[in-house]
Short mmCIF file of C-alpha atoms (C1' of nucleotides) and ligand atoms in Angstrom, two decimals:
data_model
loop_
_atom_site.label_atom_id
_atom_site.label_comp_id
_atom_site.label_asym_id
_atom_site.label_seq_id
_atom_site.Cartn_x
_atom_site.Cartn_y
_atom_site.Cartn_z
CA MET A 18 154.78 103.83 35.76
CA THR A 19 157.79 105.82 36.90
CA ASP A 20 160.00 103.65 39.09
CA SER A 21 159.49 101.91 42.43
CA PRO A 22 155.96 101.38 43.82
CA ASN A 23 156.29 103.74 46.77
CA ASP A 24 158.67 106.49 45.71
CA VAL A 25 158.25 109.03 48.49
CA THR A 26 161.75 110.37 48.88
CA PRO A 27 163.96 108.60 46.39
CA ASP A 28 167.05 107.11 48.03
CA ARG A 29 170.37 108.88 47.77
CA LEU A 30 172.01 108.50 44.40
CA SER A 31 168.67 108.16 42.67
CA LYS A 32 167.57 110.02 39.52
CA ALA A 33 167.91 113.71 40.28
CA ASP A 34 166.78 116.25 42.84
CA ALA A 35 163.11 115.93 43.55
CA LEU A 36 160.80 118.76 42.56
CA PRO A 37 159.83 121.13 45.36
CA PRO A 38 156.16 121.18 46.37
CA SER A 39 154.04 122.80 43.71
CA ASP A 40 153.10 125.95 45.60
CA GLN A 41 156.61 126.63 46.79
CA HIS A 42 157.88 126.10 43.27
CA ALA A 43 155.34 128.61 41.99
CA GLN A 44 156.53 131.20 44.46
CA GLN A 45 160.00 131.06 42.97
CA TYR A 46 158.66 132.21 39.63
CA VAL A 47 156.34 134.74 41.20
CA ALA A 48 159.34 136.30 42.91
CA VAL A 49 161.17 136.53 39.60
CA ARG A 50 158.18 138.13 37.87
CA ASN A 51 157.88 140.66 40.67
CA ALA A 52 161.53 141.56 40.35
CA HIS A 53 161.11 142.09 36.63
CA GLU A 54 158.32 144.56 37.24
CA THR A 55 160.56 147.06 38.98
CA GLU A 56 163.86 146.19 37.38
CA LEU A 57 163.82 148.81 34.65
CA LEU A 58 162.56 151.51 36.97
CA GLU A 59 165.42 150.82 39.35
CA ASP A 60 168.01 150.96 36.59
CA TYR A 61 166.61 154.25 35.32
CA VAL A 62 166.56 156.06 38.64
CA GLU A 63 170.00 154.72 39.43
CA LEU A 64 171.32 155.98 36.12
CA ILE A 65 169.63 159.35 36.52
CA ALA A 66 171.18 159.75 39.96
CA ASP A 67 174.59 158.86 38.53
CA LEU A 68 174.26 161.36 35.71
CA LEU A 69 173.13 164.11 38.05
CA GLN A 70 176.07 163.40 40.30
CA HIS A 71 178.72 163.05 37.62
CA GLN A 72 177.53 165.49 34.96
CA GLY A 73 175.20 167.73 36.91
CA GLU A 74 172.41 166.98 34.45
CA ALA A 75 170.41 163.98 33.30
CA ARG A 76 169.48 164.48 29.66
CA SER A 77 167.47 161.88 27.85
CA THR A 78 170.08 161.69 25.07
CA ASP A 79 172.64 160.51 27.59
CA ILE A 80 170.22 158.03 29.07
CA ALA A 81 169.43 156.66 25.62
CA ALA A 82 173.12 156.28 24.82
CA ARG A 83 173.94 154.63 28.15
CA MET A 84 170.92 152.32 28.09
CA GLY A 85 171.48 151.41 24.47
CA VAL A 86 167.92 152.28 23.39
CA SER A 87 166.31 154.97 21.25
CA GLN A 88 165.28 158.33 22.62
CA ALA A 89 161.67 157.49 21.96
CA THR A 90 161.97 154.58 24.33
CA VAL A 91 163.45 156.82 26.98
CA SER A 92 160.59 159.28 26.57
CA LYS A 93 158.03 156.59 27.16
CA THR A 94 159.78 155.11 30.14
CA VAL A 95 160.26 158.54 31.67
CA ALA A 96 156.53 159.13 31.29
CA ARG A 97 156.01 156.00 33.35
CA LEU A 98 158.55 157.13 35.95
CA LYS A 99 156.72 160.44 36.24
CA ALA A 100 153.36 158.76 36.58
CA LEU A 101 154.88 156.77 39.44
CA GLU A 102 156.20 159.99 41.02
CA LEU A 103 159.79 158.83 40.81
CA VAL A 104 160.96 161.50 38.39
CA SER A 105 160.02 165.09 37.68
CA SER A 106 160.83 167.29 34.71
CA LYS A 107 159.53 170.02 32.47
CA PRO A 108 159.23 169.19 28.76
CA TYR A 109 162.50 169.46 26.84
CA ARG A 110 164.44 169.95 30.06
CA SER A 111 166.72 167.83 32.24
CA LEU A 112 165.31 165.14 34.51
CA PHE A 113 165.28 165.16 38.29
CA LEU A 114 164.45 162.63 40.95
CA THR A 115 161.67 163.10 43.47
CA LYS A 116 162.26 162.14 47.10
CA LYS A 117 160.75 158.79 46.29
CA GLY A 118 163.01 158.47 43.27
CA GLU A 119 166.07 159.36 45.29
CA ALA A 120 165.19 156.76 47.88
CA MET A 121 164.81 154.10 45.23
CA ALA A 122 168.05 155.17 43.56
CA ALA A 123 169.95 155.00 46.83
CA MET A 124 168.70 151.50 47.59
CA SER A 125 169.37 150.28 44.09
CA HIS A 126 172.80 151.80 44.02
CA GLN A 127 173.75 150.21 47.29
CA ARG A 128 172.54 146.81 46.24
CA HIS A 129 174.27 147.11 42.90
CA ALA A 130 177.54 147.99 44.62
CA ILE A 131 177.32 145.05 46.98
CA VAL A 132 176.79 142.59 44.15
CA LEU A 133 179.52 144.11 42.00
CA LYS A 134 182.10 144.10 44.79
CA PHE A 135 181.14 140.57 45.71
CA LEU A 136 181.73 139.31 42.20
CA ARG A 137 185.10 141.02 42.05
CA ALA A 138 186.03 139.60 45.43
CA LEU A 139 185.11 136.17 44.12
CA GLY A 140 187.63 136.62 41.36
CA VAL A 141 185.44 137.60 38.42
CA SER A 142 187.02 140.04 35.95
CA ASP A 143 185.85 143.62 36.07
CA ARG A 144 184.14 143.55 32.72
CA THR A 145 182.22 140.37 33.40
CA ALA A 146 181.41 141.40 36.93
CA ARG A 147 179.78 144.58 35.66
CA ILE A 148 177.66 142.73 33.13
CA ASP A 149 176.56 139.98 35.52
CA ALA A 150 175.87 142.42 38.34
CA GLU A 151 173.57 144.47 36.14
CA GLY A 152 171.23 141.53 35.82
CA MET A 153 171.81 139.67 39.08
CA GLU A 154 171.24 142.65 41.34
CA HIS A 155 167.47 142.48 40.86
CA HIS A 156 167.26 138.87 41.97
CA VAL A 157 169.28 138.90 45.16
CA SER A 158 167.40 138.77 48.44
CA GLN A 159 168.42 140.65 51.55
CA GLU A 160 169.65 137.44 53.13
CA THR A 161 172.00 136.82 50.24
CA LEU A 162 173.11 140.44 50.14
CA ASP A 163 174.15 140.25 53.77
CA ILE A 164 176.15 137.14 53.11
CA MET A 165 177.80 138.68 50.07
CA GLN A 166 178.77 141.74 52.03
CA ARG A 167 180.33 139.69 54.79
CA PHE A 168 182.22 137.62 52.25
CA THR A 169 183.61 140.68 50.51
CA ARG A 170 184.73 142.27 53.74
CA GLU A 171 186.59 139.15 54.78
CA ARG A 172 188.32 138.84 51.46
CA GLU A 173 189.46 142.43 51.68
CA ARG A 174 191.12 142.11 55.07
CA MET B 20 180.20 173.86 36.18
CA THR B 21 180.53 170.57 38.04
CA ASP B 22 183.55 170.79 40.33
CA SER B 23 187.25 171.30 39.68
CA PRO B 24 188.41 172.75 36.34
CA ASN B 25 190.10 169.64 35.04
CA ASP B 26 188.25 166.66 36.49
CA VAL B 27 189.61 163.79 34.44
CA THR B 28 189.83 160.98 36.96
CA PRO B 29 188.61 162.30 40.28
CA ASP B 30 191.16 161.72 43.03
CA ARG B 31 190.75 158.86 45.45
CA LEU B 32 188.13 159.48 48.05
CA SER B 33 186.19 161.73 45.69
CA LYS B 34 182.45 161.56 44.96
CA ALA B 35 181.68 158.02 43.85
CA ASP B 36 182.77 155.48 41.25
CA ALA B 37 183.04 157.07 37.84
CA LEU B 38 180.63 155.98 35.16
CA PRO B 39 181.97 153.47 32.65
CA PRO B 40 182.35 154.66 29.06
CA SER B 41 178.99 155.11 27.40
CA ASP B 42 179.20 152.24 24.94
CA GLN B 43 180.47 149.75 27.49
CA HIS B 44 177.72 150.85 29.86
CA ALA B 45 175.15 150.26 27.13
CA GLN B 46 176.40 146.74 26.58
CA GLN B 47 175.62 145.86 30.17
CA TYR B 48 171.95 146.61 29.60
CA VAL B 49 171.96 144.96 26.21
CA ALA B 50 173.22 141.78 27.84
CA VAL B 51 170.41 141.93 30.39
CA ARG B 52 167.76 142.44 27.71
CA ASN B 53 169.14 139.51 25.74
CA ALA B 54 168.97 137.28 28.80
CA HIS B 55 165.36 138.26 29.36
CA GLU B 56 164.47 137.21 25.86
CA THR B 57 165.27 133.55 26.48
CA GLU B 58 164.65 133.40 30.20
CA LEU B 59 161.08 132.15 30.10
CA LEU B 60 161.83 129.64 27.37
CA GLU B 61 164.65 128.21 29.44
CA ASP B 62 162.48 127.91 32.53
CA TYR B 63 159.75 126.17 30.56
CA VAL B 64 161.93 123.56 28.91
CA GLU B 65 163.68 122.96 32.22
CA LEU B 66 160.37 122.44 33.95
CA ILE B 67 159.04 120.21 31.20
CA ALA B 68 162.16 118.05 31.42
CA ASP B 69 161.75 117.83 35.20
CA LEU B 70 158.12 116.82 34.90
CA LEU B 71 158.88 114.20 32.28
CA GLN B 72 161.60 112.79 34.47
CA HIS B 73 159.73 112.85 37.75
CA GLN B 74 156.15 112.21 36.67
CA GLY B 75 156.59 110.67 33.26
CA GLU B 76 154.33 113.33 31.75
CA ALA B 77 154.31 117.07 31.30
CA ARG B 78 150.71 118.28 31.38
CA SER B 79 149.91 121.93 31.03
CA THR B 80 147.89 121.91 34.25
CA ASP B 81 151.00 120.96 36.18
CA ILE B 82 153.05 123.57 34.42
CA ALA B 83 150.46 126.22 35.19
CA ALA B 84 150.42 125.22 38.85
CA ARG B 85 154.20 125.11 39.15
CA MET B 86 154.73 128.36 37.25
CA GLY B 87 151.96 130.13 39.13
CA VAL B 88 150.14 131.28 35.99
CA SER B 89 146.85 130.45 34.29
CA GLN B 90 146.49 127.59 31.87
CA ALA B 91 145.73 130.02 29.09
CA THR B 92 149.13 131.57 29.62
CA VAL B 93 150.77 128.18 29.40
CA SER B 94 148.95 127.42 26.16
CA LYS B 95 150.23 130.59 24.57
CA THR B 96 153.80 130.11 25.71
CA VAL B 97 153.77 126.52 24.55
CA ALA B 98 152.66 127.73 21.14
CA ARG B 99 155.76 129.88 21.07
CA LEU B 100 157.95 126.98 22.20
CA LYS B 101 156.54 124.87 19.38
CA ALA B 102 157.10 127.63 16.84
CA LEU B 103 160.71 127.69 17.99
CA GLU B 104 160.92 123.90 17.65
CA LEU B 105 161.74 123.39 21.29
CA VAL B 106 158.60 121.46 22.17
CA SER B 107 156.30 119.11 20.33
CA SER B 108 152.84 117.89 21.21
CA LYS B 109 149.52 116.87 19.76
CA PRO B 110 146.49 118.93 20.84
CA TYR B 111 145.12 118.02 24.26
CA ARG B 112 148.06 115.70 24.91
CA SER B 113 151.19 115.79 27.02
CA LEU B 114 154.18 117.88 26.00
CA PHE B 115 157.55 116.60 24.83
CA LEU B 116 160.89 118.17 24.14
CA THR B 117 162.54 118.12 20.74
CA LYS B 118 166.27 117.43 20.49
CA LYS B 119 166.79 121.16 20.52
CA GLY B 120 164.53 121.50 23.54
CA GLU B 121 166.37 118.75 25.36
CA ALA B 122 169.67 120.43 24.69
CA MET B 123 168.41 123.72 26.04
CA ALA B 124 166.90 122.01 29.07
CA ALA B 125 170.16 120.22 29.84
CA MET B 126 172.16 123.43 29.67
CA SER B 127 169.64 125.36 31.74
CA HIS B 128 169.41 122.62 34.31
CA GLN B 129 173.14 122.44 34.71
CA ARG B 130 173.51 126.17 35.08
CA HIS B 131 170.61 126.28 37.52
CA ALA B 132 172.22 123.57 39.63
CA ILE B 133 175.58 125.33 39.71
CA VAL B 134 174.02 128.57 40.91
CA LEU B 135 171.83 126.86 43.48
CA LYS B 136 174.67 124.80 44.94
CA PHE B 137 176.88 127.84 45.00
CA LEU B 138 174.38 129.84 47.02
CA ARG B 139 173.96 127.01 49.49
CA ALA B 140 177.72 126.65 49.78
CA LEU B 141 177.91 130.36 50.52
CA GLY B 142 175.58 129.83 53.46
CA VAL B 143 172.25 130.95 52.04
CA SER B 144 169.21 129.07 53.36
CA ASP B 145 167.61 126.54 51.06
CA ARG B 146 164.41 128.47 50.55
CA THR B 147 166.13 131.74 49.72
CA ALA B 148 168.73 130.02 47.59
CA ARG B 149 166.01 128.50 45.44
CA ILE B 150 164.26 131.81 44.95
CA ASP B 151 167.42 133.76 44.18
CA ALA B 152 168.79 131.08 41.88
CA GLU B 153 165.61 131.11 39.81
CA GLY B 154 166.28 134.68 38.79
CA MET B 155 170.06 134.88 38.97
CA GLU B 156 170.72 131.86 36.78
CA HIS B 157 169.85 133.79 33.62
CA HIS B 158 172.38 136.51 34.32
CA VAL B 159 175.48 134.55 35.15
CA SER B 160 178.21 134.35 32.54
CA GLN B 161 180.31 131.30 31.88
CA GLU B 162 183.28 132.91 33.59
CA THR B 163 181.29 133.41 36.76
CA LEU B 164 179.79 129.94 36.55
CA ASP B 165 183.25 128.41 36.47
CA ILE B 166 184.28 130.37 39.50
CA MET B 167 181.11 129.41 41.35
CA GLN B 168 181.69 125.77 40.61
CA ARG B 169 185.26 125.86 41.86
CA PHE B 170 184.14 127.65 45.00
CA THR B 171 181.45 125.08 45.72
CA ARG B 172 183.81 122.17 45.22
CA GLU B 173 186.33 123.62 47.61
CA ARG B 174 183.74 124.26 50.28
CA GLU B 175 182.55 120.71 50.01
CA ARG B 176 185.93 119.14 50.58
"C1'" DT C 22 126.95 104.53 26.88
"C1'" DT C 23 126.19 108.63 28.55
"C1'" DA C 24 126.71 112.38 31.62
"C1'" DA C 25 129.57 115.02 34.68
"C1'" DT C 26 134.03 116.73 35.38
"C1'" DA C 27 138.67 117.93 34.21
"C1'" DT C 28 141.80 119.59 30.85
"C1'" DT C 29 143.15 122.28 26.97
"C1'" DT C 30 142.51 125.71 23.61
"C1'" DT C 31 140.79 130.01 21.72
"C1'" DA C 32 139.34 134.81 21.72
"C1'" DG C 33 139.65 139.30 23.37
"C1'" DC C 34 141.69 142.25 26.58
"C1'" DC C 35 145.79 144.79 28.78
"C1'" DA C 36 150.60 146.79 30.11
"C1'" DA C 37 155.48 146.89 29.32
"C1'" DG C 38 159.19 147.74 26.51
"C1'" DG C 39 161.10 147.98 22.25
"C1'" DT C 40 161.22 150.10 17.14
"C1'" DT C 41 161.01 154.04 13.10
"C1'" DA C 42 159.35 158.16 11.19
"C1'" DA C 43 157.62 162.67 11.59
"C1'" DC C 44 157.01 166.72 14.22
"C1'" DT C 45 158.23 170.27 17.85
"C1'" DT C 46 161.23 172.77 20.66
"C1'" DG C 47 165.68 174.62 22.19
"C1'" DT C 48 170.28 176.45 21.38
"C1'" DA C 49 174.39 178.28 19.15
"C1'" DG C 50 176.74 180.65 15.26
"C1'" DG C 51 176.95 183.83 11.76
"C1'" DC D 23 167.76 187.99 14.62
"C1'" DC D 24 167.59 184.17 11.99
"C1'" DT D 25 168.83 179.75 10.70
"C1'" DA D 26 170.72 175.26 11.12
"C1'" DC D 27 171.26 171.39 13.93
"C1'" DA D 28 170.59 168.94 18.23
"C1'" DA D 29 167.40 167.28 21.53
"C1'" DG D 30 162.95 165.82 22.87
"C1'" DT D 31 158.21 164.30 21.91
"C1'" DT D 32 154.46 161.98 19.63
"C1'" DA D 33 152.23 158.58 16.69
"C1'" DA D 34 151.81 154.16 14.85
"C1'" DC D 35 153.46 149.74 15.08
"C1'" DC D 36 155.31 145.13 17.06
"C1'" DT D 37 156.26 141.18 20.47
"C1'" DT D 38 156.06 139.28 24.94
"C1'" DG D 39 153.67 137.72 28.76
"C1'" DG D 40 150.03 138.25 31.73
"C1'" DC D 41 144.63 137.89 32.50
"C1'" DT D 42 139.31 136.15 32.16
"C1'" DA D 43 135.57 133.96 29.93
"C1'" DA D 44 133.87 130.79 26.75
"C1'" DA D 45 134.30 126.80 23.73
"C1'" DA D 46 136.20 122.29 22.62
"C1'" DT D 47 138.04 117.98 23.84
"C1'" DA D 48 139.26 114.13 26.89
"C1'" DT D 49 138.49 111.23 30.92
"C1'" DT D 50 136.01 109.07 34.54
"C1'" DA D 51 132.28 107.19 36.91
"C1'" DA D 52 127.44 105.93 36.99
MN1 MN E 1 171.75 148.78 38.80
MN1 MN E 2 170.29 146.34 36.63
MN1 MN E 3 165.52 127.57 36.04
MN1 MN E 4 164.80 130.86 36.09
#
DNA sequence: TTAATATTTTAGCCAAGGTTAACTTGTAGG
DNA sequence: CCTACAAGTTAACCTTGGCTAAAATATTAA
């Protein structure tokens, strides 16, 4: 009891965009859930790499301050990073990245930079670009990244 | 013991981009965590609105299939949506949106459409654009949305 | 009308990511 | 060398968002 008898592909100018096929639709959400699984890990290793590079040390106090969470939260997340062999450290000492952690940090950093530069090239203010990039970066496919990079390069010529 | 004695702002061509001030950096992550809090709710009300519009009914089977999760998961999330007064329903019956739910759905839908059209206008394939938009939409500020919309309009002329 | 099937809910489980409070360890000054 | 304070860890708790298995309800078809 929706509209016309045989509504296969509604004519132009009809209601709204049709829903994608059920299984394809589901894959959209699956992709998002997958991204969320690694998101925090990526941000942590990226931040640790930055701290090592800029301050020579990655202390959990600094991480807590920069992430805006308590030190207890950092402790727990670091435990997870260690279990995943992304980070190594001795108790009460500075954190370091394993090879695996460095690889992840490098990838994440690169992707983050591409998204951030793209947003600025688009005309977004620095402050907003930084905030949006922090979330968007985890949901941008390689195809889109390539396009963003090309766009930014052209704008900069 | 990092590098030069007085490294305030490292000269051009030095290491890498400096870290933003600690508190500003923290706000980036805070913004992301806030977005994640409402993300699933937004996707649900958006989907429910779509189903109501396109099939006349929003059954939890369909939601489960389209979200790629079990029906039990849908039941629990719907309980939360009802507690938040976004959805109403009688047990074992179809779901409906409250005024509040409709408002949220309308906003989410609009934002989703802007991001999706923008990605397509940029040259991203339909399939990828849909996947990326599903995640990105929750992390795009109003400022960026406005810019995306302008960009899309210009490309379409 | 009843029996089979489909749908929805409930219960019990789990991991992630956050909190506060209390305890332990490290470090710097006197 | 000791003592105060800073930094890090641990314990106990909470919410969200997944899952499976079992129970309850609705629908359909014989
Ligand atoms: Mn990042
Ligand atoms: Mn991020
Ligand atoms: Mn959406
Ligand atoms: Mn979404």
